[in-house]
Amino acid sequence: MKRQKRVALVNDITGFGRCSMTVELPIVSALKVEACPLPTALLSVHTAFPFPYIQDQTHIMEPYIENWRKHQVTFDGISTGFLGSKEQVAIVKKFIQDFSTDETVVIVDPVMGDWGKLYASYTKELSEEMKHLVPLADVITPNLTEASYLLDIPYLSEEEITMERLEKIAQALADKGPKQVIITGISREEKIGNFVYEKGEASSFIGTKKIGGERSGTGDVFTGIITGSIVRGDSLTTSVRKAVDFIGKALAYTETLNLPPAQGIAFEEFLTEL
Ligand SMILES: Nc1ncnc2c1ncn2[C@@H]1O[C@H](COP(=O)(O)OP(=O)(O)O)[C@@H](O)[C@H]1O
Ligand SMILES: Cc1ncc(COP(=O)(O)O)c(C=O)c1O
């Protein structure tokens, strides 16, 4: 019997600025995978804007999950992103343990920081707690800052990082559990891309020409495509290539709109091509 795949998206819902759930949900749907949101926080705008209205959702998560359990909802994939409090890590950990089967793919985007620093809403304690999600993941998608925090190693800048060091970092992360590790946002002169590591395979760097400057939401578009693509059964490298090409195309179009960087990527234009 034919059956669609279904994933749970554990992330915040941000009303304006194109990030997290508002980006992942349409992308996963466009990849023809059913997307079920489990909200961690509600924000009017994301944290790159001044004075966002933020309402933590820790209190709703356990009854919400318990209700899914009563309805016997099952998932082919679970994808986690922005978490609003350290208590949420334990809740999400239990959710993964209770709802995973041998076939469920768990994708953890350890959203914690960038440029060597934690995001304003992330405390040191929360970043310590995030380490507990790594062993449960099949795939993780940290940037270099997040990888450094997860391994307790100093952050290496673009100038200092080499392919050999990236291999060692990815291997150290894979030793904690995930079979597949993608280190995102690696700049190499005029290129930007991802170090792609898979146990037992040769690693690769998949990237494109850098388009424009810093822009919010690239990580969420990336994780959305990786989630939908992997759950559908695409290989890791095919999934990363798809994400890189889509982001490149959408960024080039976004630049023509002169959209402020905090307003994210105008990905809607290309959704039907996924
Ligand atoms: N300016 C850019 N030009 C082209 N591709 C980009 C650009 N910025 C990001 N990307 C792509 O999106 C991926 C995810 O972006 P990244 O900035 O690492 O996310 P995060 O927000 O999680 O730090 C990158 O690894 C790269 O493939
Ligand atoms: C609430 C929230 N979720 C998610 C993100 C992650 O966004 P990005 O895709 O740029 O990593 C941010 C970053 O500002 C954020 O504020």
Tab-separated table of C-alpha atoms and ligand atoms in Angstrom:
chain	number	residue	atom	x	y	z
A	1	MET	CA	0.000	0.000	0.000
A	2	LYS	CA	1.276	3.489	-0.890
A	3	ARG	CA	1.937	5.730	2.127
A	4	GLN	CA	3.291	9.233	2.568
A	5	LYS	CA	6.136	9.803	5.052
A	6	ARG	CA	5.419	11.886	8.165
A	7	VAL	CA	7.780	14.016	10.292
A	8	ALA	CA	7.490	15.898	13.584
A	9	LEU	CA	9.070	19.355	13.459
A	10	VAL	CA	10.227	20.468	16.911
A	11	ASN	CA	10.961	24.171	16.562
A	12	ASP	CA	9.722	27.650	17.437
A	13	ILE	CA	6.972	29.408	15.501
A	14	THR	CA	8.092	32.897	14.519
A	15	GLY	CA	5.460	35.100	12.905
A	16	PHE	CA	7.698	37.409	10.878
A	17	GLY	CA	11.242	37.091	9.528
A	18	ARG	CA	11.150	33.699	7.743
A	19	CYS	CA	12.835	31.336	10.158
A	20	SER	CA	12.285	28.045	11.979
A	21	MET	CA	8.796	26.469	11.647
A	22	THR	CA	7.429	29.046	9.176
A	23	VAL	CA	10.229	28.053	6.795
A	24	GLU	CA	10.519	24.327	7.521
A	25	LEU	CA	6.819	23.535	7.306
A	26	PRO	CA	6.206	24.685	3.695
A	27	ILE	CA	9.538	23.211	2.573
A	28	VAL	CA	8.875	19.770	4.064
A	29	SER	CA	5.342	19.844	2.577
A	30	ALA	CA	6.744	20.839	-0.833
A	31	LEU	CA	8.977	17.752	-0.587
A	32	LYS	CA	5.710	15.783	-0.284
A	33	VAL	CA	6.298	14.759	3.315
A	34	GLU	CA	3.574	15.352	5.938
A	35	ALA	CA	4.799	17.923	8.509
A	36	CYS	CA	3.496	17.987	12.125
A	37	PRO	CA	4.617	20.955	14.267
A	38	LEU	CA	5.565	20.626	17.943
A	39	PRO	CA	6.132	24.292	18.989
A	40	THR	CA	8.863	25.142	21.500
A	41	ALA	CA	8.217	28.908	21.611
A	42	LEU	CA	6.101	31.578	19.951
A	43	LEU	CA	7.808	34.718	18.700
A	44	SER	CA	6.357	37.735	16.912
A	45	VAL	CA	9.691	38.290	15.106
A	46	HIS	CA	12.973	36.346	15.435
A	47	THR	CA	15.788	37.371	17.732
A	48	ALA	CA	17.783	39.255	15.096
A	49	PHE	CA	15.058	41.966	15.358
A	50	PRO	CA	14.988	44.388	18.303
A	51	PHE	CA	12.474	43.636	21.138
A	52	PRO	CA	10.775	40.422	19.878
A	53	TYR	CA	7.650	39.284	21.763
A	54	ILE	CA	8.572	35.793	23.017
A	55	GLN	CA	6.352	33.255	24.758
A	56	ASP	CA	8.068	30.071	25.856
A	57	GLN	CA	5.971	26.931	25.258
A	58	THR	CA	7.649	24.479	27.668
A	59	HIS	CA	4.382	24.104	29.620
A	60	ILE	CA	2.370	22.884	26.598
A	61	MET	CA	4.867	20.350	25.293
A	62	GLU	CA	4.247	17.364	27.597
A	63	PRO	CA	0.411	17.391	27.374
A	64	TYR	CA	0.685	18.027	23.611
A	65	ILE	CA	3.003	15.004	23.160
A	66	GLU	CA	0.854	12.870	25.477
A	67	ASN	CA	-2.143	13.711	23.295
A	68	TRP	CA	-0.238	12.630	20.160
A	69	ARG	CA	0.530	9.367	21.987
A	70	LYS	CA	-3.168	8.821	22.771
A	71	HIS	CA	-3.947	9.377	19.079
A	72	GLN	CA	-1.238	6.825	18.235
A	73	VAL	CA	0.545	9.233	15.917
A	74	THR	CA	3.787	7.748	14.561
A	75	PHE	CA	6.667	9.419	12.722
A	76	ASP	CA	9.107	8.411	9.984
A	77	GLY	CA	11.263	11.370	10.997
A	78	ILE	CA	11.762	13.732	13.934
A	79	SER	CA	13.582	17.003	13.273
A	80	THR	CA	14.579	19.319	16.120
A	81	GLY	CA	15.699	22.969	15.999
A	82	PHE	CA	15.413	25.992	18.315
A	83	LEU	CA	14.682	25.076	21.949
A	84	GLY	CA	13.433	27.755	24.346
A	85	SER	CA	14.513	26.401	27.758
A	86	LYS	CA	16.823	23.795	29.256
A	87	GLU	CA	13.819	21.779	30.519
A	88	GLN	CA	12.772	21.336	26.873
A	89	VAL	CA	15.865	19.233	26.140
A	90	ALA	CA	14.687	16.492	28.556
A	91	ILE	CA	11.144	16.682	27.103
A	92	VAL	CA	12.431	16.412	23.519
A	93	LYS	CA	14.802	13.597	24.494
A	94	LYS	CA	11.894	11.588	25.958
A	95	PHE	CA	9.737	12.412	22.912
A	96	ILE	CA	12.424	11.002	20.600
A	97	GLN	CA	12.876	7.887	22.754
A	98	ASP	CA	9.120	7.235	23.001
A	99	PHE	CA	8.207	7.940	19.365
A	100	SER	CA	11.204	6.473	17.504
A	101	THR	CA	11.205	3.068	15.898
A	102	ASP	CA	14.194	1.454	14.142
A	103	GLU	CA	12.987	3.163	10.950
A	104	THR	CA	12.582	6.702	12.367
A	105	VAL	CA	15.255	9.147	11.187
A	106	VAL	CA	16.205	11.715	13.845
A	107	ILE	CA	17.671	14.991	12.578
A	108	VAL	CA	19.046	17.398	15.195
A	109	ASP	CA	19.925	20.963	14.222
A	110	PRO	CA	21.616	22.123	17.434
A	111	VAL	CA	20.600	25.799	17.023
A	112	MET	CA	22.870	27.502	19.567
A	113	GLY	CA	24.954	30.252	18.024
A	114	ASP	CA	27.146	31.609	15.252
A	115	TRP	CA	30.512	33.351	14.774
A	116	GLY	CA	31.962	31.702	17.879
A	117	LYS	CA	29.226	33.007	20.213
A	118	LEU	CA	25.943	31.680	21.628
A	119	TYR	CA	22.697	33.390	20.467
A	120	ALA	CA	21.343	35.991	22.942
A	121	SER	CA	18.514	33.637	23.992
A	122	TYR	CA	20.892	30.702	24.657
A	123	THR	CA	22.464	30.291	28.080
A	124	LYS	CA	25.584	28.244	28.792
A	125	GLU	CA	23.355	25.748	30.692
A	126	LEU	CA	21.075	25.294	27.685
A	127	SER	CA	24.054	24.737	25.420
A	128	GLU	CA	25.349	22.110	27.906
A	129	GLU	CA	21.942	20.383	27.846
A	130	MET	CA	21.906	20.348	24.033
A	131	LYS	CA	24.807	17.876	24.167
A	132	HIS	CA	22.322	15.246	25.425
A	133	LEU	CA	20.400	15.295	22.123
A	134	VAL	CA	23.435	14.389	19.998
A	135	PRO	CA	23.554	10.654	20.921
A	136	LEU	CA	19.895	10.283	19.863
A	137	ALA	CA	20.444	11.780	16.397
A	138	ASP	CA	21.053	9.968	13.111
A	139	VAL	CA	21.966	13.246	11.403
A	140	ILE	CA	23.219	16.503	12.952
A	141	THR	CA	23.641	19.864	11.193
A	142	PRO	CA	25.747	22.168	13.416
A	143	ASN	CA	27.660	25.168	12.139
A	144	LEU	CA	31.268	25.478	13.315
A	145	THR	CA	30.303	27.466	16.435
A	146	GLU	CA	27.779	24.818	17.474
A	147	ALA	CA	30.202	21.969	16.724
A	148	SER	CA	32.816	23.663	18.947
A	149	TYR	CA	30.346	24.080	21.829
A	150	LEU	CA	29.172	20.465	21.511
A	151	LEU	CA	32.765	19.200	21.700
A	152	ASP	CA	34.106	21.774	24.211
A	153	ILE	CA	36.878	22.793	21.847
A	154	PRO	CA	37.961	26.341	20.923
A	155	TYR	CA	36.163	27.932	17.950
A	156	LEU	CA	38.382	28.114	14.892
A	157	SER	CA	37.863	31.024	12.518
A	158	GLU	CA	37.555	30.691	8.727
A	159	GLU	CA	41.277	31.395	8.375
A	160	GLU	CA	42.267	28.696	10.870
A	161	ILE	CA	39.987	25.869	9.763
A	162	THR	CA	41.248	23.179	7.380
A	163	MET	CA	39.597	20.140	5.778
A	164	GLU	CA	41.707	17.900	8.054
A	165	ARG	CA	40.393	19.676	11.160
A	166	LEU	CA	36.812	19.513	9.878
A	167	GLU	CA	37.225	15.757	9.361
A	168	LYS	CA	38.440	15.385	12.978
A	169	ILE	CA	35.568	17.538	14.329
A	170	ALA	CA	32.937	15.605	12.327
A	171	GLN	CA	34.453	12.288	13.409
A	172	ALA	CA	34.426	13.351	17.093
A	173	LEU	CA	30.734	14.295	16.756
A	174	ALA	CA	29.954	11.002	14.978
A	175	ASP	CA	31.685	9.134	17.841
A	176	LYS	CA	28.900	10.482	20.073
A	177	GLY	CA	26.206	8.710	18.005
A	178	PRO	CA	25.073	10.283	14.706
A	179	LYS	CA	26.074	8.351	11.563
A	180	GLN	CA	25.892	11.491	9.447
A	181	VAL	CA	27.318	14.903	10.329
A	182	ILE	CA	26.946	18.043	8.217
A	183	ILE	CA	28.979	21.055	9.349
A	184	THR	CA	27.242	24.025	7.729
A	185	GLY	CA	28.276	27.557	6.793
A	186	ILE	CA	31.950	26.897	6.005
A	187	SER	CA	33.403	29.804	4.004
A	188	ARG	CA	36.310	29.085	1.645
A	189	GLU	CA	37.343	32.341	-0.081
A	190	GLU	CA	34.436	33.234	-2.404
A	191	LYS	CA	32.618	29.918	-1.723
A	192	ILE	CA	30.346	28.784	1.119
A	193	GLY	CA	29.253	25.253	1.827
A	194	ASN	CA	29.024	22.205	4.011
A	195	PHE	CA	31.468	19.589	5.241
A	196	VAL	CA	29.606	16.296	4.749
A	197	TYR	CA	30.710	13.315	6.850
A	198	GLU	CA	29.225	9.844	6.840
A	199	LYS	CA	30.643	6.876	8.770
A	200	GLY	CA	32.448	4.518	6.399
A	201	GLU	CA	32.330	6.942	3.415
A	202	ALA	CA	34.771	9.513	2.041
A	203	SER	CA	33.893	13.022	3.284
A	204	SER	CA	33.097	15.830	0.851
A	205	PHE	CA	32.632	19.592	0.703
A	206	ILE	CA	29.403	20.623	-1.018
A	207	GLY	CA	29.013	24.329	-1.629
A	208	THR	CA	28.459	27.208	-4.055
A	209	LYS	CA	29.592	30.738	-4.732
A	210	LYS	CA	28.725	32.973	-1.754
A	211	ILE	CA	25.699	35.130	-2.593
A	212	GLY	CA	25.162	38.435	-0.754
A	213	GLY	CA	25.982	38.972	2.932
A	214	GLU	CA	24.710	37.408	6.173
A	215	ARG	CA	20.982	36.610	5.998
A	216	SER	CA	18.618	35.041	8.556
A	217	GLY	CA	16.916	31.716	7.969
A	218	THR	CA	19.480	29.978	5.737
A	219	GLY	CA	19.977	27.303	8.420
A	220	ASP	CA	16.243	26.589	8.657
A	221	VAL	CA	15.793	26.329	4.883
A	222	PHE	CA	18.790	23.990	4.880
A	223	THR	CA	17.491	21.749	7.693
A	224	GLY	CA	13.985	21.700	6.163
A	225	ILE	CA	15.331	20.357	2.874
A	226	ILE	CA	17.673	17.864	4.588
A	227	THR	CA	14.769	16.602	6.725
A	228	GLY	CA	12.290	16.144	3.858
A	229	SER	CA	14.860	14.727	1.494
A	230	ILE	CA	16.440	12.200	3.896
A	231	VAL	CA	13.075	11.015	5.246
A	232	ARG	CA	12.000	10.431	1.637
A	233	GLY	CA	15.038	8.172	1.216
A	234	ASP	CA	17.521	10.385	-0.693
A	235	SER	CA	21.227	9.886	0.074
A	236	LEU	CA	23.034	12.367	2.331
A	237	THR	CA	25.007	13.934	-0.528
A	238	THR	CA	21.916	14.197	-2.787
A	239	SER	CA	20.033	15.914	0.072
A	240	VAL	CA	22.860	18.388	0.755
A	241	ARG	CA	23.264	19.150	-2.984
A	242	LYS	CA	19.521	19.815	-3.237
A	243	ALA	CA	19.629	22.184	-0.226
A	244	VAL	CA	22.723	24.043	-1.479
A	245	ASP	CA	21.283	24.540	-4.996
A	246	PHE	CA	17.889	25.660	-3.670
A	247	ILE	CA	19.404	28.174	-1.207
A	248	GLY	CA	21.729	29.526	-3.921
A	249	LYS	CA	18.832	30.089	-6.328
A	250	ALA	CA	16.556	31.613	-3.666
A	251	LEU	CA	19.342	33.866	-2.321
A	252	ALA	CA	20.145	35.193	-5.798
A	253	TYR	CA	16.476	36.078	-6.296
A	254	THR	CA	16.250	37.602	-2.781
A	255	GLU	CA	19.182	39.922	-3.581
A	256	THR	CA	17.214	41.362	-6.523
A	257	LEU	CA	14.412	42.320	-4.074
A	258	ASN	CA	16.745	44.325	-1.795
A	259	LEU	CA	15.132	42.545	1.146
A	260	PRO	CA	16.622	43.492	4.553
A	261	PRO	CA	18.786	40.537	5.780
A	262	ALA	CA	16.597	39.972	8.875
A	263	GLN	CA	13.604	39.233	6.592
A	264	GLY	CA	15.237	36.004	5.450
A	265	ILE	CA	15.142	34.276	2.057
A	266	ALA	CA	12.279	34.716	-0.432
A	267	PHE	CA	12.144	30.927	-0.844
A	268	GLU	CA	8.425	30.916	-1.747
A	269	GLU	CA	9.281	31.751	-5.362
A	270	PHE	CA	11.014	28.360	-5.839
A	271	LEU	CA	8.961	26.052	-3.591
A	272	THR	CA	7.291	24.280	-6.504
A	273	GLU	CA	10.710	23.316	-7.904
A	274	LEU	CA	11.710	21.245	-4.851
B	1	LIG	N1	25.523	33.676	1.375
B	1	LIG	C1	25.289	32.413	1.004
B	1	LIG	N2	25.420	32.051	-0.312
B	1	LIG	C2	25.169	30.784	-0.708
B	1	LIG	N3	24.799	29.793	0.132
B	1	LIG	C3	24.654	30.078	1.450
B	1	LIG	C4	24.886	31.408	1.960
B	1	LIG	N4	24.651	31.399	3.290
B	1	LIG	C5	24.312	30.140	3.620
B	1	LIG	N5	24.316	29.331	2.524
B	1	LIG	C6	24.017	27.885	2.508
B	1	LIG	O1	23.111	27.578	3.561
B	1	LIG	C7	23.710	26.646	4.482
B	1	LIG	C8	23.219	26.910	5.878
B	1	LIG	O2	23.554	28.227	6.250
B	1	LIG	P1	24.275	28.598	7.629
B	1	LIG	O3	24.606	30.031	7.551
B	1	LIG	O4	25.341	27.638	7.924
B	1	LIG	O5	23.120	28.326	8.652
B	1	LIG	P2	22.998	28.713	10.189
B	1	LIG	O6	22.000	29.814	10.134
B	1	LIG	O7	22.488	27.447	10.811
B	1	LIG	O8	24.342	29.124	10.700
B	1	LIG	C9	25.206	26.844	4.284
B	1	LIG	O9	25.950	25.734	4.699
B	1	LIG	C10	25.294	27.074	2.778
B	1	LIG	O10	25.221	25.853	2.062
B	2	LIG	C1	13.662	32.219	17.228
B	2	LIG	C2	14.719	31.782	16.270
B	2	LIG	N1	14.632	30.561	15.692
B	2	LIG	C3	15.580	30.143	14.827
B	2	LIG	C4	16.662	30.918	14.501
B	2	LIG	C5	17.690	30.338	13.547
B	2	LIG	O1	17.791	31.041	12.367
B	2	LIG	P1	18.893	30.645	11.255
B	2	LIG	O2	18.211	29.786	10.263
B	2	LIG	O3	19.356	31.950	10.703
B	2	LIG	O4	19.976	29.879	11.971
B	2	LIG	C6	16.793	32.179	15.085
B	2	LIG	C7	17.939	33.036	14.766
B	2	LIG	O5	17.887	34.253	14.850
B	2	LIG	C8	15.791	32.620	15.979
B	2	LIG	O6	15.841	33.827	16.555
